[in-house]
Amino acid sequence: MIDLRSDTVTKPSPAMRAFMIEAEVGDDGYGEDPTVSALERRVAALTGFEAGLFVASGTMGNQVALRTLTQPGDPVIVSARAHLLQFEAGASAKNSSIQLLAVDDRHGYPDPDQVADLVRQYRRLHNPIRLIAVENTHMPSGGVPIDQTVMNAIIEAADGTPIYIDGARLWNAAVALDVTPAGLCQGAIAVSTCLSKGLAAPMGSVLSGSQEFIERARIERARLGGRLRQAGIMAAGGLYALDHNMSRLADDHRRARSLAASIKTQLPSATADVLGVRTNIVLLKVQEPHQYLARLHEHGVLCNVLPAGDVRLVTHYDLDDRAIELAASRILASL
Ligand SMILES: *Cc1c(COP(=O)(O)O)cnc(C)c1O
């Protein structure tokens, strides 16, 4: 079975496991786990912020950030197909009681004109937009990385409204654009980055921001039941991943392009958007996507269908060139 469902399906390598076992640990609830603290400092530095907070998942990173940066009833702008809106089981409504306002994201980022309009409108209503969330890379448009030029347009449209980055795949964006993660976070108030996607660690995300933000986020994490103890074992997986698996994200991107290209060359009618492949995600438009998914499964390929109907194929650490070639032939055989 070739698993293209997500870059979350990877298993920790033997070397990563060995490194995790050796981790120095303590009670992080008392701030005494040196490995967790090292990971938090490391990710904060990489993203250009003062401090970091290790959380159990990307969803928890987003939810802690929203609880820290908003009050119940606040309007918050998100892109229409954002993870925050589509894939967190309504958590933003339940945990923060905020009003999410969806803006067009067909180009892979929240449309700056719509953002500017909403910011103005809500100020006139004396109910100003509290936060704007930007997903980088933007998964539903095929993993589009948002560069500093687009970020600047969004920052200008925001007109002083704080911007939060859901950077579950920020590392992919930085590698694809050949810029630093910190460069992509300039002008943002906070960012959440995943260790358990392309970096192939077994668990965790780090939320980064100012010292003051992280102190308040730590309380919100506790309120969600996310205060951790000897979590250094898991944090060590993250540290190992940052040291060893960052530059290889370019291999995932190359393999996604080659997967899209072989589908396209052998089947010109397929609407795999070869040029559109920017990182590690290939979107395929087919008739009856759910039936296609079942046929693919019979041919030994696992993948997902997005709510909009696109078949999503994600390359990752556990798939080499051979697996991608094999996947391409099975994908064509199932069409
Ligand atoms: C995967 C993902 C998350 C959530 O991460 P989990 O660890 O699965 O909770 C959040 N945002 C984006 C953009 C993601 O791709």
mmCIF file of C-alpha atoms and ligand atoms in Angstrom:
data_model
loop_
_atom_site.group_PDB
_atom_site.id
_atom_site.type_symbol
_atom_site.label_atom_id
_atom_site.label_comp_id
_atom_site.label_asym_id
_atom_site.label_seq_id
_atom_site.Cartn_x
_atom_site.Cartn_y
_atom_site.Cartn_z
ATOM 1 C CA MET A 1 0.000 0.000 0.000
ATOM 2 C CA ILE A 2 1.380 3.442 -0.943
ATOM 3 C CA ASP A 3 0.046 5.992 1.499
ATOM 4 C CA LEU A 4 -0.430 9.452 -0.042
ATOM 5 C CA ARG A 5 -3.166 10.538 2.381
ATOM 6 C CA SER A 6 -1.030 12.977 4.329
ATOM 7 C CA ASP A 7 2.488 13.882 5.419
ATOM 8 C CA THR A 8 1.313 13.048 8.958
ATOM 9 C CA VAL A 9 1.491 9.275 8.310
ATOM 10 C CA THR A 10 5.297 9.011 8.564
ATOM 11 C CA LYS A 11 6.912 6.857 11.250
ATOM 12 C CA PRO A 12 9.938 7.987 13.274
ATOM 13 C CA SER A 13 13.193 6.557 11.897
ATOM 14 C CA PRO A 14 15.360 4.246 14.034
ATOM 15 C CA ALA A 15 17.905 7.082 14.492
ATOM 16 C CA MET A 16 15.158 9.477 15.639
ATOM 17 C CA ARG A 17 13.829 6.875 18.078
ATOM 18 C CA ALA A 18 17.313 6.309 19.484
ATOM 19 C CA PHE A 19 17.743 10.064 19.992
ATOM 20 C CA MET A 20 14.328 10.294 21.709
ATOM 21 C CA ILE A 21 15.115 7.509 24.171
ATOM 22 C CA GLU A 22 18.234 9.365 25.328
ATOM 23 C CA ALA A 23 16.424 12.681 25.926
ATOM 24 C CA GLU A 24 16.968 14.433 29.240
ATOM 25 C CA VAL A 25 13.526 15.063 30.790
ATOM 26 C CA GLY A 26 11.805 16.741 33.748
ATOM 27 C CA ASP A 27 8.357 18.021 34.721
ATOM 28 C CA ASP A 28 7.513 20.619 32.075
ATOM 29 C CA GLY A 29 4.518 21.691 34.196
ATOM 30 C CA TYR A 30 7.217 23.214 36.454
ATOM 31 C CA GLY A 31 9.283 24.361 33.467
ATOM 32 C CA GLU A 32 11.858 21.681 34.273
ATOM 33 C CA ASP A 33 12.120 19.706 31.054
ATOM 34 C CA PRO A 34 15.366 20.849 29.402
ATOM 35 C CA THR A 35 14.578 19.143 26.081
ATOM 36 C CA VAL A 36 11.156 20.800 25.775
ATOM 37 C CA SER A 37 12.722 24.178 26.637
ATOM 38 C CA ALA A 38 15.474 23.641 24.052
ATOM 39 C CA LEU A 39 12.912 22.833 21.360
ATOM 40 C CA GLU A 40 10.818 25.893 22.259
ATOM 41 C CA ARG A 41 13.861 28.192 22.092
ATOM 42 C CA ARG A 42 14.995 26.613 18.850
ATOM 43 C CA VAL A 43 11.676 27.014 17.011
ATOM 44 C CA ALA A 44 11.145 30.531 18.374
ATOM 45 C CA ALA A 45 14.568 31.535 17.022
ATOM 46 C CA LEU A 46 13.885 29.899 13.646
ATOM 47 C CA THR A 47 10.616 31.769 13.255
ATOM 48 C CA GLY A 48 11.994 35.073 14.562
ATOM 49 C CA PHE A 49 10.067 35.277 17.836
ATOM 50 C CA GLU A 50 11.076 35.647 21.505
ATOM 51 C CA ALA A 51 9.562 32.489 22.911
ATOM 52 C CA GLY A 52 7.884 29.193 22.045
ATOM 53 C CA LEU A 53 5.379 26.749 23.535
ATOM 54 C CA PHE A 54 5.322 23.006 22.787
ATOM 55 C CA VAL A 55 1.771 21.792 22.143
ATOM 56 C CA ALA A 56 0.339 18.378 21.359
ATOM 57 C CA SER A 57 -0.858 19.119 17.816
ATOM 58 C CA GLY A 58 -1.291 21.745 15.125
ATOM 59 C CA THR A 59 -4.942 22.032 16.063
ATOM 60 C CA MET A 60 -3.992 22.711 19.676
ATOM 61 C CA GLY A 61 -1.504 25.364 18.500
ATOM 62 C CA ASN A 62 -4.260 27.111 16.562
ATOM 63 C CA GLN A 63 -6.784 26.817 19.371
ATOM 64 C CA VAL A 64 -4.391 28.086 22.048
ATOM 65 C CA ALA A 65 -3.452 31.008 19.785
ATOM 66 C CA LEU A 66 -7.085 31.962 19.187
ATOM 67 C CA ARG A 67 -7.910 31.765 22.889
ATOM 68 C CA THR A 68 -4.902 33.943 23.678
ATOM 69 C CA LEU A 69 -5.512 36.553 20.980
ATOM 70 C CA THR A 70 -9.311 36.946 20.973
ATOM 71 C CA GLN A 71 -12.319 37.532 23.215
ATOM 72 C CA PRO A 72 -15.694 35.752 22.800
ATOM 73 C CA GLY A 73 -17.712 37.361 20.025
ATOM 74 C CA ASP A 74 -14.709 38.763 18.173
ATOM 75 C CA PRO A 75 -14.740 38.673 14.378
ATOM 76 C CA VAL A 76 -11.701 36.830 12.958
ATOM 77 C CA ILE A 77 -10.865 36.625 9.247
ATOM 78 C CA VAL A 78 -9.791 33.263 7.801
ATOM 79 C CA SER A 79 -9.402 31.968 4.257
ATOM 80 C CA ALA A 80 -12.541 30.168 3.066
ATOM 81 C CA ARG A 81 -10.974 26.701 3.039
ATOM 82 C CA ALA A 82 -8.665 27.168 6.039
ATOM 83 C CA HIS A 83 -7.821 24.258 8.326
ATOM 84 C CA LEU A 84 -9.190 26.432 11.154
ATOM 85 C CA LEU A 85 -12.572 26.483 9.454
ATOM 86 C CA GLN A 86 -12.823 23.088 7.769
ATOM 87 C CA PHE A 87 -10.858 20.550 9.751
ATOM 88 C CA GLU A 88 -10.994 21.383 13.473
ATOM 89 C CA ALA A 89 -14.479 20.092 14.293
ATOM 90 C CA GLY A 90 -15.807 23.582 15.026
ATOM 91 C CA ALA A 91 -13.174 24.017 17.750
ATOM 92 C CA SER A 92 -12.821 27.781 17.217
ATOM 93 C CA ALA A 93 -16.522 28.282 17.936
ATOM 94 C CA LYS A 94 -16.495 26.004 20.967
ATOM 95 C CA ASN A 95 -13.167 27.011 22.526
ATOM 96 C CA SER A 96 -13.084 30.729 21.750
ATOM 97 C CA SER A 97 -16.709 31.583 20.862
ATOM 98 C CA ILE A 98 -15.450 33.736 18.023
ATOM 99 C CA GLN A 99 -17.102 34.660 14.721
ATOM 100 C CA LEU A 100 -15.040 33.361 11.793
ATOM 101 C CA LEU A 101 -15.406 35.403 8.593
ATOM 102 C CA ALA A 102 -14.326 33.527 5.453
ATOM 103 C CA VAL A 103 -12.699 35.362 2.543
ATOM 104 C CA ASP A 104 -11.880 34.140 -0.967
ATOM 105 C CA ASP A 105 -8.715 32.038 -1.159
ATOM 106 C CA ARG A 106 -8.699 30.787 -4.761
ATOM 107 C CA HIS A 107 -5.130 32.047 -5.263
ATOM 108 C CA GLY A 108 -3.884 30.312 -2.126
ATOM 109 C CA TYR A 109 -4.141 33.226 0.290
ATOM 110 C CA PRO A 110 -6.877 35.418 1.767
ATOM 111 C CA ASP A 111 -7.793 37.974 -0.891
ATOM 112 C CA PRO A 112 -6.234 41.276 0.304
ATOM 113 C CA ASP A 113 -9.053 43.429 -1.163
ATOM 114 C CA GLN A 114 -11.685 41.437 0.719
ATOM 115 C CA VAL A 115 -9.574 41.630 3.876
ATOM 116 C CA ALA A 116 -9.286 45.425 3.551
ATOM 117 C CA ASP A 117 -13.062 45.739 2.933
ATOM 118 C CA LEU A 118 -13.960 43.679 5.997
ATOM 119 C CA VAL A 119 -11.482 45.563 8.200
ATOM 120 C CA ARG A 120 -13.119 48.875 7.164
ATOM 121 C CA GLN A 121 -16.704 47.611 7.414
ATOM 122 C CA TYR A 122 -16.268 46.139 10.886
ATOM 123 C CA ARG A 123 -14.588 49.298 12.174
ATOM 124 C CA ARG A 124 -17.627 51.261 11.036
ATOM 125 C CA LEU A 125 -19.789 48.760 12.946
ATOM 126 C CA HIS A 126 -17.667 49.429 16.078
ATOM 127 C CA ASN A 127 -16.887 45.709 16.122
ATOM 128 C CA PRO A 128 -13.336 45.695 14.767
ATOM 129 C CA ILE A 129 -11.760 42.557 13.295
ATOM 130 C CA ARG A 130 -9.612 41.163 16.099
ATOM 131 C CA LEU A 131 -7.332 38.859 14.119
ATOM 132 C CA ILE A 132 -6.537 37.665 10.592
ATOM 133 C CA ALA A 133 -5.374 34.051 10.201
ATOM 134 C CA VAL A 134 -3.145 33.130 7.255
ATOM 135 C CA GLU A 135 -2.351 29.490 6.405
ATOM 136 C CA ASN A 136 1.180 29.026 4.993
ATOM 137 C CA THR A 137 1.478 26.824 2.998
ATOM 138 C CA HIS A 138 -2.177 26.902 2.018
ATOM 139 C CA MET A 139 -3.144 23.240 1.799
ATOM 140 C CA PRO A 140 -6.525 23.310 -0.035
ATOM 141 C CA SER A 141 -5.112 25.190 -3.027
ATOM 142 C CA GLY A 142 -2.379 22.548 -3.368
ATOM 143 C CA GLY A 143 0.182 23.627 -0.775
ATOM 144 C CA VAL A 144 0.760 27.130 -2.120
ATOM 145 C CA PRO A 145 3.590 28.904 -0.257
ATOM 146 C CA ILE A 146 2.806 32.521 0.617
ATOM 147 C CA ASP A 147 5.812 34.745 -0.041
ATOM 148 C CA GLN A 148 6.781 37.992 1.670
ATOM 149 C CA THR A 149 5.293 40.118 -1.141
ATOM 150 C CA VAL A 150 1.840 38.589 -0.675
ATOM 151 C CA MET A 151 2.245 38.753 3.115
ATOM 152 C CA ASN A 152 3.017 42.465 2.776
ATOM 153 C CA ALA A 153 -0.191 42.981 0.769
ATOM 154 C CA ILE A 154 -2.165 41.205 3.508
ATOM 155 C CA ILE A 155 -0.372 43.219 6.215
ATOM 156 C CA GLU A 156 -1.276 46.438 4.402
ATOM 157 C CA ALA A 157 -4.903 45.307 4.017
ATOM 158 C CA ALA A 158 -4.963 44.430 7.723
ATOM 159 C CA ASP A 159 -4.253 48.083 8.563
ATOM 160 C CA GLY A 160 -2.876 47.284 12.007
ATOM 161 C CA THR A 161 -5.074 44.255 12.721
ATOM 162 C CA PRO A 162 -2.849 41.457 14.117
ATOM 163 C CA ILE A 163 -2.003 38.558 11.814
ATOM 164 C CA TYR A 164 -1.640 34.981 13.020
ATOM 165 C CA ILE A 165 0.066 32.364 10.842
ATOM 166 C CA ASP A 166 -1.158 28.767 10.833
ATOM 167 C CA GLY A 167 2.238 27.541 9.704
ATOM 168 C CA ALA A 168 1.654 23.798 9.974
ATOM 169 C CA ARG A 169 3.671 23.587 6.726
ATOM 170 C CA LEU A 170 5.677 26.816 7.095
ATOM 171 C CA TRP A 171 8.906 24.770 6.717
ATOM 172 C CA ASN A 172 7.720 23.623 3.280
ATOM 173 C CA ALA A 173 7.014 27.237 2.316
ATOM 174 C CA ALA A 174 10.473 28.399 3.433
ATOM 175 C CA VAL A 175 12.243 25.577 1.564
ATOM 176 C CA ALA A 176 10.151 26.078 -1.604
ATOM 177 C CA LEU A 177 10.708 29.852 -1.640
ATOM 178 C CA ASP A 178 14.324 29.543 -0.474
ATOM 179 C CA VAL A 179 13.826 32.069 2.337
ATOM 180 C CA THR A 180 14.068 31.784 6.123
ATOM 181 C CA PRO A 181 10.970 30.819 8.140
ATOM 182 C CA ALA A 182 11.527 34.025 10.148
ATOM 183 C CA GLY A 183 11.313 36.062 6.935
ATOM 184 C CA LEU A 184 7.858 34.597 6.262
ATOM 185 C CA CYS A 185 6.705 35.537 9.773
ATOM 186 C CA GLN A 186 7.679 39.218 9.582
ATOM 187 C CA GLY A 187 4.741 41.374 10.607
ATOM 188 C CA ALA A 188 2.836 38.487 12.256
ATOM 189 C CA ILE A 189 1.964 38.371 15.958
ATOM 190 C CA ALA A 190 2.410 34.588 16.340
ATOM 191 C CA VAL A 191 2.887 31.385 14.367
ATOM 192 C CA SER A 192 2.196 27.696 14.905
ATOM 193 C CA THR A 193 4.510 25.207 13.169
ATOM 194 C CA CYS A 194 4.142 21.402 12.985
ATOM 195 C CA LEU A 195 6.876 18.873 13.694
ATOM 196 C CA SER A 196 4.731 15.881 12.740
ATOM 197 C CA LYS A 197 4.161 16.632 9.047
ATOM 198 C CA GLY A 198 7.042 16.933 6.560
ATOM 199 C CA LEU A 199 9.641 16.885 9.342
ATOM 200 C CA ALA A 200 8.440 13.389 10.259
ATOM 201 C CA ALA A 201 8.533 13.651 14.062
ATOM 202 C CA PRO A 202 5.866 11.552 15.793
ATOM 203 C CA MET A 203 4.121 14.383 17.613
ATOM 204 C CA GLY A 204 3.802 18.045 18.370
ATOM 205 C CA SER A 205 3.745 21.620 17.200
ATOM 206 C CA VAL A 206 5.364 24.755 18.570
ATOM 207 C CA LEU A 207 3.518 28.029 18.981
ATOM 208 C CA SER A 208 5.868 31.034 18.848
ATOM 209 C CA GLY A 209 5.378 34.695 19.746
ATOM 210 C CA SER A 210 6.470 37.383 22.186
ATOM 211 C CA GLN A 211 7.394 36.450 25.752
ATOM 212 C CA GLU A 212 4.191 38.060 26.981
ATOM 213 C CA PHE A 213 2.058 36.192 24.406
ATOM 214 C CA ILE A 214 3.642 32.841 25.314
ATOM 215 C CA GLU A 215 3.061 33.410 29.049
ATOM 216 C CA ARG A 216 -0.650 33.884 28.386
ATOM 217 C CA ALA A 217 -0.699 31.023 25.843
ATOM 218 C CA ARG A 218 0.755 28.713 28.513
ATOM 219 C CA ILE A 219 -2.343 29.335 30.659
ATOM 220 C CA GLU A 220 -4.671 28.705 27.705
ATOM 221 C CA ARG A 221 -2.826 25.468 26.953
ATOM 222 C CA ALA A 222 -3.428 24.374 30.557
ATOM 223 C CA ARG A 223 -7.137 25.238 30.208
ATOM 224 C CA LEU A 224 -7.348 22.917 27.191
ATOM 225 C CA GLY A 225 -5.712 20.136 29.198
ATOM 226 C CA GLY A 226 -2.428 20.450 27.355
ATOM 227 C CA ARG A 227 -0.007 21.022 30.231
ATOM 228 C CA LEU A 228 2.785 18.512 29.640
ATOM 229 C CA ARG A 229 5.104 16.605 31.972
ATOM 230 C CA GLN A 230 8.146 14.555 30.781
ATOM 231 C CA ALA A 231 7.419 15.582 27.206
ATOM 232 C CA GLY A 232 11.123 15.900 26.407
ATOM 233 C CA ILE A 233 10.969 12.436 24.880
ATOM 234 C CA MET A 234 8.580 13.783 22.237
ATOM 235 C CA ALA A 235 10.322 17.160 21.967
ATOM 236 C CA ALA A 236 13.566 15.297 21.199
ATOM 237 C CA GLY A 237 11.871 13.899 18.087
ATOM 238 C CA GLY A 238 11.199 17.490 17.049
ATOM 239 C CA LEU A 239 14.788 18.592 17.689
ATOM 240 C CA TYR A 240 16.098 15.632 15.728
ATOM 241 C CA ALA A 241 13.680 16.430 12.890
ATOM 242 C CA LEU A 242 14.786 20.075 12.705
ATOM 243 C CA ASP A 243 18.434 18.974 12.499
ATOM 244 C CA HIS A 244 18.020 16.181 9.964
ATOM 245 C CA ASN A 245 14.792 16.493 8.001
ATOM 246 C CA MET A 246 14.439 20.143 7.040
ATOM 247 C CA SER A 247 16.479 20.272 3.834
ATOM 248 C CA ARG A 248 15.008 16.996 2.561
ATOM 249 C CA LEU A 249 11.595 18.699 2.237
ATOM 250 C CA ALA A 250 12.907 19.722 -1.207
ATOM 251 C CA ASP A 251 12.861 15.997 -2.128
ATOM 252 C CA ASP A 252 9.155 15.810 -1.248
ATOM 253 C CA HIS A 253 8.536 18.847 -3.459
ATOM 254 C CA ARG A 254 10.521 17.356 -6.355
ATOM 255 C CA ARG A 255 8.623 14.060 -5.995
ATOM 256 C CA ALA A 256 5.250 15.854 -5.979
ATOM 257 C CA ARG A 257 6.223 17.629 -9.227
ATOM 258 C CA SER A 258 7.373 14.380 -10.786
ATOM 259 C CA LEU A 259 4.188 12.591 -9.703
ATOM 260 C CA ALA A 260 2.042 15.331 -11.270
ATOM 261 C CA ALA A 261 4.209 15.347 -14.399
ATOM 262 C CA SER A 262 3.955 11.598 -15.013
ATOM 263 C CA ILE A 263 0.194 11.686 -14.565
ATOM 264 C CA LYS A 264 0.009 14.621 -16.959
ATOM 265 C CA THR A 265 2.323 13.225 -19.670
ATOM 266 C CA GLN A 266 0.659 9.860 -19.783
ATOM 267 C CA LEU A 267 -2.833 11.196 -19.506
ATOM 268 C CA PRO A 268 -3.078 14.636 -21.079
ATOM 269 C CA SER A 269 -6.782 14.921 -20.205
ATOM 270 C CA ALA A 270 -6.066 14.631 -16.464
ATOM 271 C CA THR A 271 -6.285 17.940 -14.728
ATOM 272 C CA ALA A 272 -3.355 17.405 -12.408
ATOM 273 C CA ASP A 273 -2.063 20.933 -12.275
ATOM 274 C CA VAL A 274 1.616 20.240 -12.903
ATOM 275 C CA LEU A 275 2.724 23.853 -12.923
ATOM 276 C CA GLY A 276 0.591 24.454 -9.851
ATOM 277 C CA VAL A 277 2.599 21.997 -7.739
ATOM 278 C CA ARG A 278 4.628 24.231 -5.460
ATOM 279 C CA THR A 279 5.371 22.046 -2.450
ATOM 280 C CA ASN A 280 4.410 18.485 -1.459
ATOM 281 C CA ILE A 281 0.737 18.393 -2.460
ATOM 282 C CA VAL A 282 -0.805 17.334 -5.796
ATOM 283 C CA LEU A 283 -4.488 17.960 -6.441
ATOM 284 C CA LEU A 284 -6.259 15.885 -9.048
ATOM 285 C CA LYS A 285 -9.671 16.689 -10.484
ATOM 286 C CA VAL A 286 -11.560 13.564 -11.527
ATOM 287 C CA GLN A 287 -15.179 12.587 -12.145
ATOM 288 C CA GLU A 288 -16.750 10.931 -9.089
ATOM 289 C CA PRO A 289 -13.765 11.421 -6.755
ATOM 290 C CA HIS A 290 -15.069 9.114 -4.011
ATOM 291 C CA GLN A 291 -15.505 6.199 -6.430
ATOM 292 C CA TYR A 292 -12.049 6.935 -7.793
ATOM 293 C CA LEU A 293 -10.690 6.811 -4.241
ATOM 294 C CA ALA A 294 -12.141 3.319 -3.808
ATOM 295 C CA ARG A 295 -10.582 2.127 -7.118
ATOM 296 C CA LEU A 296 -7.220 3.586 -6.067
ATOM 297 C CA HIS A 297 -7.472 1.704 -2.804
ATOM 298 C CA GLU A 298 -7.987 -1.567 -4.729
ATOM 299 C CA HIS A 299 -4.852 -0.736 -6.750
ATOM 300 C CA GLY A 300 -2.839 -0.166 -3.553
ATOM 301 C CA VAL A 301 -2.839 3.606 -3.179
ATOM 302 C CA LEU A 302 -4.332 5.539 -0.284
ATOM 303 C CA CYS A 303 -5.295 9.204 -0.631
ATOM 304 C CA ASN A 304 -7.971 11.675 0.473
ATOM 305 C CA VAL A 305 -10.718 13.728 -1.156
ATOM 306 C CA LEU A 306 -10.962 17.345 0.008
ATOM 307 C CA PRO A 307 -14.370 18.885 0.794
ATOM 308 C CA ALA A 308 -14.248 20.738 -2.562
ATOM 309 C CA GLY A 309 -13.924 17.375 -4.374
ATOM 310 C CA ASP A 310 -10.216 17.456 -5.268
ATOM 311 C CA VAL A 311 -8.291 14.208 -4.839
ATOM 312 C CA ARG A 312 -5.284 15.039 -2.660
ATOM 313 C CA LEU A 313 -1.931 13.269 -2.985
ATOM 314 C CA VAL A 314 0.745 14.193 -0.440
ATOM 315 C CA THR A 315 4.421 13.212 -0.714
ATOM 316 C CA HIS A 316 6.420 12.614 2.455
ATOM 317 C CA TYR A 317 9.447 11.162 4.247
ATOM 318 C CA ASP A 318 8.371 7.516 3.944
ATOM 319 C CA LEU A 319 7.992 7.627 0.122
ATOM 320 C CA ASP A 320 11.092 7.408 -2.095
ATOM 321 C CA ASP A 321 11.435 7.852 -5.881
ATOM 322 C CA ARG A 322 10.488 4.219 -6.517
ATOM 323 C CA ALA A 323 7.289 4.503 -4.440
ATOM 324 C CA ILE A 324 6.302 7.640 -6.331
ATOM 325 C CA GLU A 325 6.863 5.946 -9.723
ATOM 326 C CA LEU A 326 4.773 3.012 -8.603
ATOM 327 C CA ALA A 327 2.074 5.352 -7.280
ATOM 328 C CA ALA A 328 1.949 7.199 -10.613
ATOM 329 C CA SER A 329 1.367 3.983 -12.563
ATOM 330 C CA ARG A 330 -1.343 2.833 -10.143
ATOM 331 C CA ILE A 331 -3.022 6.242 -10.244
ATOM 332 C CA LEU A 332 -3.145 6.064 -14.046
ATOM 333 C CA ALA A 333 -4.393 2.474 -13.975
ATOM 334 C CA SER A 334 -7.273 3.499 -11.709
ATOM 335 C CA LEU A 335 -8.512 6.393 -13.845
HETATM 336 C C1 LIG B 1 -2.350 19.529 9.811
HETATM 337 C C2 LIG B 1 -2.718 20.942 9.949
HETATM 338 C C3 LIG B 1 -3.126 21.447 11.178
HETATM 339 C C4 LIG B 1 -3.400 20.573 12.368
HETATM 340 O O1 LIG B 1 -2.402 19.750 12.768
HETATM 341 P P1 LIG B 1 -2.754 18.466 13.679
HETATM 342 O O2 LIG B 1 -1.438 18.160 14.303
HETATM 343 O O3 LIG B 1 -3.249 17.431 12.722
HETATM 344 O O4 LIG B 1 -3.788 18.865 14.668
HETATM 345 C C5 LIG B 1 -3.407 22.788 11.267
HETATM 346 N N1 LIG B 1 -3.293 23.593 10.202
HETATM 347 C C6 LIG B 1 -2.897 23.145 9.007
HETATM 348 C C7 LIG B 1 -2.759 24.101 7.869
HETATM 349 C C8 LIG B 1 -2.607 21.807 8.827
HETATM 350 O O5 LIG B 1 -2.237 21.363 7.634
#
